[in-house]
Coordinates of C-alpha atoms in Angstrom, one line a residue:
X55 CA 52.8 97.9 23.1
X56 CA 50.9 95.3 21.1
X57 CA 50.4 95.9 17.4
X58 CA 46.7 95.3 17.5
X59 CA 43.8 96.5 19.6
X60 CA 42.1 94.0 21.9
X61 CA 38.5 93.0 21.0
X62 CA 35.8 94.9 22.9
X63 CA 34.7 93.7 26.3
X64 CA 31.9 91.0 25.8
X65 CA 28.6 92.9 25.9
X66 CA 26.9 90.0 27.7
X67 CA 29.3 90.4 30.6
X68 CA 28.5 94.2 30.9
X69 CA 24.9 94.5 31.9
X70 CA 23.3 97.9 32.1
X71 CA 21.7 97.4 35.5
X72 CA 24.3 95.5 37.5
X73 CA 23.4 95.3 41.2
X74 CA 26.0 96.1 43.9
X75 CA 28.8 93.5 44.3
X76 CA 29.6 92.7 47.9
X77 CA 31.5 90.0 49.8
X78 CA 33.6 87.3 48.1
X79 CA 36.8 88.8 49.6
X80 CA 38.6 85.4 49.8
X81 CA 37.5 84.5 46.3
X82 CA 38.6 87.9 44.9
X83 CA 41.9 87.6 46.7
X84 CA 42.5 84.1 45.1
X85 CA 41.7 85.5 41.7
X86 CA 44.1 88.4 42.2
X87 CA 46.8 85.9 43.1
X88 CA 46.0 83.9 39.9
X89 CA 46.1 87.1 37.8
X90 CA 49.5 88.0 39.2
X91 CA 50.7 84.5 38.2
X92 CA 49.3 85.0 34.7
X93 CA 50.9 88.3 34.2
X94 CA 54.2 86.7 35.2
X95 CA 53.8 84.2 32.3
X96 CA 51.8 81.4 33.9
X97 CA 48.6 79.6 33.2
X98 CA 45.7 79.6 35.7
X99 CA 42.3 77.8 35.6
X100 CA 39.7 78.7 38.2
X101 CA 36.5 76.7 38.6
X102 CA 33.7 78.8 40.2
X103 CA 31.0 76.5 41.5
X104 CA 27.8 76.9 43.4
X105 CA 24.0 76.6 43.4
X106 CA 21.9 78.5 40.9
X107 CA 21.9 82.2 41.9
X108 CA 25.0 81.9 44.0
X109 CA 26.7 84.7 42.0
X110 CA 29.1 82.6 39.9
X111 CA 28.7 84.6 36.7
X112 CA 28.9 87.9 38.7
X113 CA 32.1 86.9 40.3
X114 CA 33.6 85.9 37.0
X115 CA 32.4 89.2 35.5
X116 CA 34.0 91.2 38.3
X117 CA 37.3 89.3 37.8
X118 CA 37.2 89.7 34.0
X119 CA 36.3 93.4 34.1
X120 CA 39.2 94.1 36.5
X121 CA 41.8 92.4 34.3
X122 CA 40.3 93.9 31.1
X123 CA 41.1 97.3 32.5
X124 CA 44.7 96.1 32.9
X125 CA 45.0 95.2 29.2
X126 CA 43.8 91.6 29.0
X127 CA 41.9 90.1 26.1
X128 CA 38.6 88.9 27.6
X129 CA 36.6 86.3 25.7
X130 CA 33.3 84.8 26.8
X131 CA 31.8 81.5 25.8
X132 CA 28.6 79.8 27.1
X133 CA 27.5 76.2 27.2
X134 CA 23.8 75.5 26.4
X135 CA 21.5 72.7 27.8
X136 CA 20.4 72.2 24.2
X137 CA 22.6 70.4 21.7
X138 CA 24.6 73.1 19.9
X139 CA 27.7 73.8 18.0
X140 CA 30.6 71.4 18.8
X141 CA 33.0 73.0 21.3
X142 CA 30.5 75.9 21.6
X143 CA 32.1 78.0 24.3
X144 CA 35.5 77.8 22.6
X145 CA 33.9 78.6 19.2
X146 CA 32.3 81.7 20.7
X147 CA 35.6 82.8 22.2
X148 CA 37.3 82.4 18.8
X149 CA 34.6 84.4 17.1
X150 CA 35.1 87.3 19.5
X151 CA 38.8 87.2 19.2
X152 CA 38.9 86.9 15.4
X153 CA 35.9 89.1 14.7
X154 CA 36.8 91.8 17.2
X155 CA 40.2 92.6 15.9
X156 CA 41.3 94.3 12.7
X157 CA 41.4 92.1 9.6
X158 CA 44.8 90.5 9.2
X159 CA 46.0 91.7 12.7
X160 CA 46.2 88.1 14.0
X161 CA 47.8 86.5 11.0
X162 CA 51.1 86.1 12.8
X163 CA 49.3 84.5 15.8
X164 CA 47.6 81.9 13.8
X165 CA 49.5 78.6 13.7
X166 CA 50.4 76.5 10.6
X167 CA 47.4 74.4 11.4
X168 CA 45.1 77.4 11.4
X169 CA 42.9 75.9 8.7
X170 CA 41.6 73.5 11.3
X171 CA 40.0 76.4 13.1
X172 CA 37.7 76.9 10.1
X173 CA 35.8 73.9 11.5
X174 CA 34.6 76.3 14.3
X175 CA 34.3 79.7 12.6
X176 CA 34.8 81.2 9.1
X177 CA 36.2 84.3 10.8
X178 CA 39.6 82.8 10.5
X179 CA 39.5 84.0 6.9
X180 CA 39.5 87.6 8.1
X181 CA 43.1 87.1 9.1
X182 CA 44.3 84.3 6.7
X183 CA 42.2 84.5 3.6
X184 CA 44.4 82.1 1.7
X185 CA 43.6 79.2 3.9
X186 CA 41.7 76.2 2.4
X187 CA 39.0 74.7 4.5
X188 CA 39.9 71.2 5.7
X189 CA 38.1 68.1 4.5
X190 CA 34.9 67.0 6.3
X191 CA 34.8 65.5 9.8
X192 CA 35.9 62.1 8.6
X193 CA 39.1 60.9 10.2
X194 CA 40.8 61.9 13.4
X195 CA 41.0 65.7 13.1
X196 CA 40.4 66.4 16.8
X197 CA 44.0 66.5 17.9
X198 CA 44.9 68.9 15.2
X199 CA 42.0 71.1 16.1
X200 CA 42.9 71.1 19.8
X201 CA 46.5 71.9 19.0
X202 CA 45.5 74.8 16.8
X203 CA 43.2 76.3 19.4
X204 CA 45.9 76.0 22.1
X205 CA 48.6 77.4 19.8
X206 CA 46.5 80.5 19.0
X207 CA 45.7 81.3 22.6
X208 CA 49.4 80.9 23.5
X209 CA 50.5 83.1 20.6
X210 CA 48.0 85.8 21.5
X211 CA 49.2 85.5 25.1
X212 CA 52.7 86.5 24.1
X213 CA 51.3 89.9 23.2
X214 CA 48.4 90.3 25.6
X215 CA 47.2 88.2 28.6
X216 CA 44.2 86.2 27.6
X217 CA 41.1 85.5 29.8
X218 CA 38.6 82.9 28.6
X219 CA 35.4 82.9 30.6
X220 CA 33.5 79.6 30.0
X221 CA 30.0 79.8 31.5
X222 CA 27.7 77.0 32.6
X223 CA 30.3 74.3 32.1
X224 CA 27.9 71.8 33.8
X225 CA 26.2 71.6 30.4
X226 CA 29.3 71.0 28.5
X227 CA 29.6 67.7 26.6
X228 CA 32.6 65.4 26.7
X229 CA 34.3 67.0 23.5
X230 CA 34.3 70.4 25.2
X231 CA 35.7 69.1 28.4
X232 CA 38.4 67.2 26.5
X233 CA 39.3 70.4 24.7
X234 CA 39.5 72.3 28.0
X235 CA 41.7 69.6 29.4
X236 CA 44.0 69.8 26.4
X237 CA 44.3 73.6 26.6
X238 CA 44.9 73.5 30.3
X239 CA 47.6 70.8 30.0
X240 CA 49.3 72.2 26.9
X241 CA 49.4 75.8 28.3
X242 CA 50.9 74.5 31.6
X243 CA 54.1 73.4 29.8
X244 CA 55.1 76.8 28.5
X245 CA 54.8 80.5 29.2
X246 CA 51.2 81.3 28.3
X247 CA 49.7 84.2 30.1
X248 CA 46.3 82.5 30.0
X249 CA 43.5 82.6 32.6
X250 CA 40.5 80.4 32.2
X251 CA 37.4 81.1 34.4
X252 CA 34.8 78.3 34.4
X253 CA 31.4 78.7 36.1
X254 CA 29.4 75.6 36.9
X255 CA 26.5 74.5 39.1
X256 CA 27.2 72.1 41.9
X257 CA 23.6 71.0 42.7
X258 CA 21.5 68.2 41.1
X259 CA 20.2 67.7 38.6
X260 CA 22.4 70.2 36.8
X261 CA 25.6 68.9 38.4
X262 CA 27.6 67.0 35.8
X263 CA 29.5 63.9 36.7
X264 CA 31.6 64.3 33.6
X265 CA 32.6 67.8 34.8
X266 CA 33.2 66.6 38.3
X267 CA 35.6 64.0 37.0
X268 CA 37.3 66.5 34.7
X269 CA 37.8 69.0 37.5
X270 CA 39.3 66.2 39.7
X271 CA 41.8 65.3 37.0
X272 CA 42.8 68.9 36.3
X273 CA 43.0 69.8 40.0
X274 CA 46.2 67.7 40.1
X275 CA 47.9 70.3 38.0
X276 CA 49.6 73.4 39.2
X277 CA 47.6 76.6 38.7
X278 CA 44.2 75.0 38.9
X279 CA 41.9 76.4 41.6
X280 CA 38.4 75.7 42.9
X281 CA 36.2 78.5 44.3
X282 CA 32.9 77.0 45.7
X283 CA 30.5 79.9 46.6
X284 CA 28.6 79.7 49.8
X285 CA 25.7 82.1 50.7
X286 CA 26.5 85.7 51.7
X287 CA 27.0 86.2 55.4
X288 CA 24.8 88.6 57.5
X289 CA 27.5 91.2 57.3
X290 CA 27.7 90.9 53.6
X291 CA 23.9 91.1 53.3
X292 CA 24.1 94.3 55.3
X293 CA 26.8 95.7 52.9
X294 CA 24.4 94.9 50.0
X295 CA 21.6 96.8 51.7
X296 CA 23.8 99.8 52.2
X297 CA 25.1 99.8 48.7
X298 CA 22.0 98.9 46.8
X299 CA 19.2 100.1 49.1
X300 CA 20.9 103.2 50.4
X301 CA 20.1 102.3 53.9
X302 CA 22.2 103.5 56.9
X303 CA 24.6 100.9 58.3
X304 CA 22.6 100.6 61.5
X305 CA 19.3 100.0 59.7
X306 CA 20.9 97.6 57.2
X307 CA 22.2 95.5 60.1
X308 CA 18.7 95.4 61.6
X309 CA 17.3 93.8 58.4
X310 CA 20.3 91.8 57.3
X311 CA 19.8 88.9 59.8
X312 CA 16.2 88.4 58.7
X313 CA 17.0 88.6 55.0
X314 CA 19.9 86.2 55.4
X315 CA 17.5 83.7 57.1
X316 CA 14.9 84.1 54.4
X317 CA 17.3 83.9 51.4
X318 CA 20.1 81.7 52.8
X319 CA 22.5 84.3 51.6
X320 CA 21.7 83.4 47.9
X321 CA 22.5 86.6 46.0
X322 CA 19.7 86.1 43.5
X323 CA 17.1 85.5 46.1
X324 CA 18.4 88.5 48.1
X325 CA 18.3 90.8 45.1
X326 CA 14.8 89.7 44.1
X327 CA 13.4 89.9 47.6
X328 CA 14.9 93.3 48.2
X329 CA 13.6 94.7 44.9
X330 CA 10.2 93.4 45.7
X331 CA 10.2 94.9 49.1
X332 CA 11.7 98.2 48.0
X333 CA 9.1 98.6 45.3
X334 CA 6.1 97.7 47.5
X335 CA 3.8 100.1 49.3
X336 CA 5.3 98.9 52.7
X337 CA 8.6 100.4 51.8
X338 CA 8.8 104.1 52.8
X339 CA 12.4 104.8 52.0
X340 CA 15.4 105.2 54.3
X341 CA 14.7 108.9 54.8
X342 CA 11.3 108.2 56.3
X343 CA 12.3 105.4 58.7
X344 CA 13.2 102.6 56.3
X345 CA 11.5 99.3 55.8
X346 CA 8.8 98.3 58.4
X347 CA 9.4 94.9 60.1
X348 CA 6.1 93.6 58.9
X349 CA 7.4 93.7 55.3
X350 CA 9.5 90.6 56.0
X351 CA 6.3 88.6 56.4
X352 CA 5.3 89.4 52.8
X353 CA 5.0 86.7 50.2
X354 CA 8.2 85.9 48.2
X355 CA 8.5 87.6 44.8
X356 CA 7.2 85.7 41.8
X357 CA 10.7 85.2 40.4
X358 CA 11.8 83.5 43.6
X359 CA 8.6 81.4 43.9
X360 CA 9.1 80.2 40.3
X361 CA 12.7 79.3 41.0
X362 CA 11.8 77.3 44.1
X363 CA 8.8 75.7 42.4
X364 CA 11.2 74.5 39.7
X365 CA 13.5 72.9 42.3
X366 CA 10.6 71.4 44.3
X367 CA 9.2 69.8 41.1
X368 CA 12.3 67.6 41.0
X369 CA 11.2 65.9 44.2
X370 CA 8.8 63.0 44.4
X371 CA 5.7 63.8 46.5
X372 CA 7.0 62.1 49.7
X373 CA 10.3 64.0 49.4
X374 CA 8.6 67.3 48.8
X375 CA 6.3 66.8 51.9
X376 CA 9.4 66.2 54.1
X377 CA 11.2 69.2 52.6
X378 CA 8.2 71.5 53.2
X379 CA 7.9 70.3 56.8
X380 CA 11.6 70.9 57.3
X381 CA 11.3 74.4 55.9
X382 CA 8.5 75.1 58.5
X383 CA 10.7 73.9 61.3
X384 CA 13.4 76.3 60.1
X385 CA 17.2 76.3 60.4
X386 CA 18.4 74.3 63.3
X387 CA 15.3 72.1 63.5
X388 CA 15.9 68.8 65.2
X389 CA 15.8 65.7 62.9
X390 CA 13.9 63.7 65.5
X391 CA 11.2 66.5 65.7
X392 CA 11.0 66.4 61.9
X393 CA 10.5 62.6 61.9
X394 CA 7.7 62.9 64.4
X395 CA 6.1 65.8 62.4
X396 CA 6.2 63.8 59.2
X397 CA 4.8 60.7 60.9
X398 CA 6.9 58.4 58.8
X399 CA 9.8 56.1 59.3
X400 CA 13.3 57.7 59.8
X401 CA 14.9 56.1 56.7
X402 CA 12.3 57.8 54.5
X403 CA 12.8 61.2 56.1
X404 CA 16.6 60.9 55.9
X405 CA 16.4 59.9 52.2
X406 CA 14.1 62.9 51.5
X407 CA 16.5 65.2 53.3
X408 CA 19.4 63.9 51.2
X409 CA 17.4 64.5 48.0
X410 CA 16.6 68.1 49.1
X411 CA 20.2 68.8 49.8
X412 CA 21.3 67.4 46.4
X413 CA 18.8 69.8 44.7
X414 CA 20.0 72.8 46.7
X415 CA 16.8 73.1 48.7
X416 CA 18.3 72.5 52.2
X417 CA 21.8 73.0 53.5
X418 CA 23.7 69.8 54.2

């Protein structure tokens, strides 16, 4: 039994109105394998990628919640698109760890170089009040700081398994990615009981070349996995309608195919469309016959339209026209038919399709 209580579960990862979680069986199984390795003393890093709304954060939260119930320390840090605190996600994790435990409880876990951690948070003083803040940022302090962070996580892991959830890593700067690389490599060389869950977008313009290269470098190491999330299947959409909409299995299957076509299986689009339909006057409830078929012709919810409009705004007018025409033709539309419908040269159409795929508007 550890001598100190784990910090509380991060409140941002425990929303009050969490929709039903369905599907992701293969991804969940991979996470369970990783957790078994961590409990046995290993280090695991899982990169969870996908388009916006694919359910990356939700999958990470499901994994983190499950292991928290098994005694893990769960820490959550988020990257921001705006310039912020250096090493922001790691700084947030440290603040939760040092601020969420009893004063002095982690004194024995802090390394000799613990003063370097004061560069990220003053909460170090709650556990080692005698430390003197290091000199300013002049000189090469980065290696000492990186070593101190890794040493703290490894020491905590000796008493309780540690899970660091790093959200929106596509917005991380080079310093944060270098720190992640250092922690991953350092913890691979010793018993660590550390699980790092990293969520990131894989579609332009949010996709980060720096992160792509960092993942490629780390993927060579043992214990580093990639989980790239596709859209939910028709069967998984039906499971969602049963769990969230309280529909019968038969009626859920009737609607699942259409909803899958309209949302591409994107969990965010599915949730928003279902909420809009369930709250409209065309929805009469499962007990009274369920959702009329004509409801599927309704206009998309404002939240979905705004999201799609933001993606479409990234295209130049010619690319947008081709994408909108492709959407009208629907899934499985022939490229030759699209070229004739657009009345333009094939190279222009193909280039526009490539752009739409990059921005997550069309499947490749």
